[in-house]
GROMACS .gro file of C-alpha atoms in nm:
model
   88
    1PHE     CA    1  -0.231   0.404   0.292
    2PHE     CA    2  -0.474   0.571   0.527
    3SER     CA    3  -0.605   0.813   0.266
    4ALA     CA    4  -0.660   0.529   0.018
    5VAL     CA    5  -0.856   0.327   0.275
    6ARG     CA    6  -1.048   0.632   0.384
    7PHE     CA    7  -1.162   0.727   0.033
    8THR     CA    8  -1.221   0.367  -0.075
    9LEU     CA    9  -1.384   0.219   0.235
   10LEU     CA   10  -1.450   0.449   0.528
   11ASP     CA   11  -1.636   0.717   0.334
   12HIS     CA   12  -1.891   0.459   0.221
   13GLN     CA   13  -1.954   0.299   0.562
   14SER     CA   14  -2.310   0.333   0.686
   15PRO     CA   15  -2.331   0.574   0.980
   16THR     CA   16  -2.617   0.383   1.144
   17THR     CA   17  -2.533   0.015   1.100
   18GLY     CA   18  -2.163   0.038   1.022
   19LEU     CA   19  -2.194  -0.194   0.724
   20PHE     CA   20  -2.022  -0.135   0.392
   21PRO     CA   21  -2.233  -0.127   0.072
   22THR     CA   22  -2.175  -0.380  -0.202
   23LYS     CA   23  -2.137  -0.108  -0.466
   24SER     CA   24  -2.014   0.236  -0.378
   25GLN     CA   25  -2.136   0.397  -0.701
   26SER     CA   26  -2.502   0.296  -0.681
   27LYS     CA   27  -2.777   0.452  -0.474
   28SER     CA   28  -2.861   0.114  -0.323
   29ASN     CA   29  -2.810   0.064   0.049
   30ALA     CA   30  -2.772  -0.313   0.017
   31ALA     CA   31  -2.483  -0.464   0.210
   32LYS     CA   32  -2.354  -0.818   0.223
   33VAL     CA   33  -2.193  -0.982   0.522
   34ARG     CA   34  -1.900  -1.116   0.322
   35ASP     CA   35  -1.814  -0.777   0.174
   36SER     CA   36  -1.847  -0.605   0.509
   37LEU     CA   37  -1.624  -0.864   0.676
   38TYR     CA   38  -1.355  -0.819   0.411
   39CYS     CA   39  -1.369  -0.442   0.453
   40ALA     CA   40  -1.353  -0.470   0.832
   41ALA     CA   41  -1.055  -0.706   0.806
   42ALA     CA   42  -0.872  -0.464   0.577
   43VAL     CA   43  -0.939  -0.170   0.808
   44TRP     CA   44  -0.832  -0.372   1.114
   45ALA     CA   45  -0.511  -0.485   0.941
   46LEU     CA   46  -0.422  -0.125   0.861
   47SER     CA   47  -0.483  -0.026   1.223
   48LEU     CA   48  -0.242  -0.300   1.334
   49ALA     CA   49   0.018  -0.172   1.087
   50TYR     CA   50  -0.016   0.182   1.222
   51ARG     CA   51   0.013   0.050   1.577
   52ARG     CA   52   0.341  -0.117   1.487
   53SER     CA   53   0.487   0.191   1.316
   54ASP     CA   54   0.386   0.437   1.595
   55ASP     CA   55   0.291   0.701   1.339
   56ASP     CA   56  -0.081   0.716   1.396
   57LYS     CA   57  -0.202   1.077   1.453
   58GLY     CA   58  -0.532   0.935   1.580
   59ARG     CA   59  -0.567   0.699   1.289
   60ILE     CA   60  -0.543   0.384   1.499
   61HIS     CA   61  -0.844   0.488   1.702
   62GLU     CA   62  -1.052   0.573   1.394
   63LEU     CA   63  -0.962   0.253   1.209
   64GLU     CA   64  -1.022   0.022   1.506
   65HIS     CA   65  -1.356   0.176   1.588
   66SER     CA   66  -1.465   0.159   1.227
   67ALA     CA   67  -1.391  -0.215   1.216
   68VAL     CA   68  -1.565  -0.277   1.549
   69LYS     CA   69  -1.868  -0.076   1.435
   70CYS     CA   70  -1.895  -0.292   1.124
   71LEU     CA   71  -1.878  -0.615   1.323
   72ARG     CA   72  -2.139  -0.489   1.568
   73GLY     CA   73  -2.363  -0.403   1.275
   74ILE     CA   74  -2.329  -0.757   1.140
   75LEU     CA   75  -2.418  -0.903   1.480
   76TYR     CA   76  -2.715  -0.669   1.508
   77CYS     CA   77  -2.845  -0.784   1.169
   78TYR     CA   78  -2.797  -1.147   1.269
   79MET     CA   79  -2.991  -1.093   1.593
   80ARG     CA   80  -3.278  -0.929   1.405
   81GLN     CA   81  -3.307  -1.236   1.182
   82SER     CA   82  -3.282  -1.498   1.457
   83LEU     CA   83  -3.659  -1.560   1.463
   84LYS     CA   84  -3.659  -1.631   1.090
   85VAL     CA   85  -3.380  -1.883   1.133
   86SER     CA   86  -3.556  -2.048   1.427
   87ALA     CA   87  -3.877  -2.077   1.227
   88PHE     CA   88  -3.689  -2.237   0.940
   0.00000   0.00000   0.00000
């Protein structure tokens, strides 16, 4: 399962913000919170499955940090938009 998640999700994760793009085939860098949360939840669930099976080979660490990076990216984007929300 790790290779499927890696090719489907982790290879498309943004290295700077940690967010996942809405479409992996396009050149657009647009990301949506909902899509990124679903991807982070899938990656986190796989890390929990590897933790239970004790067959990780460093995969637990990579999966957990990928999910945490995505959630930090979402929080960072929310904080950058806080003034717009306050003005609204």
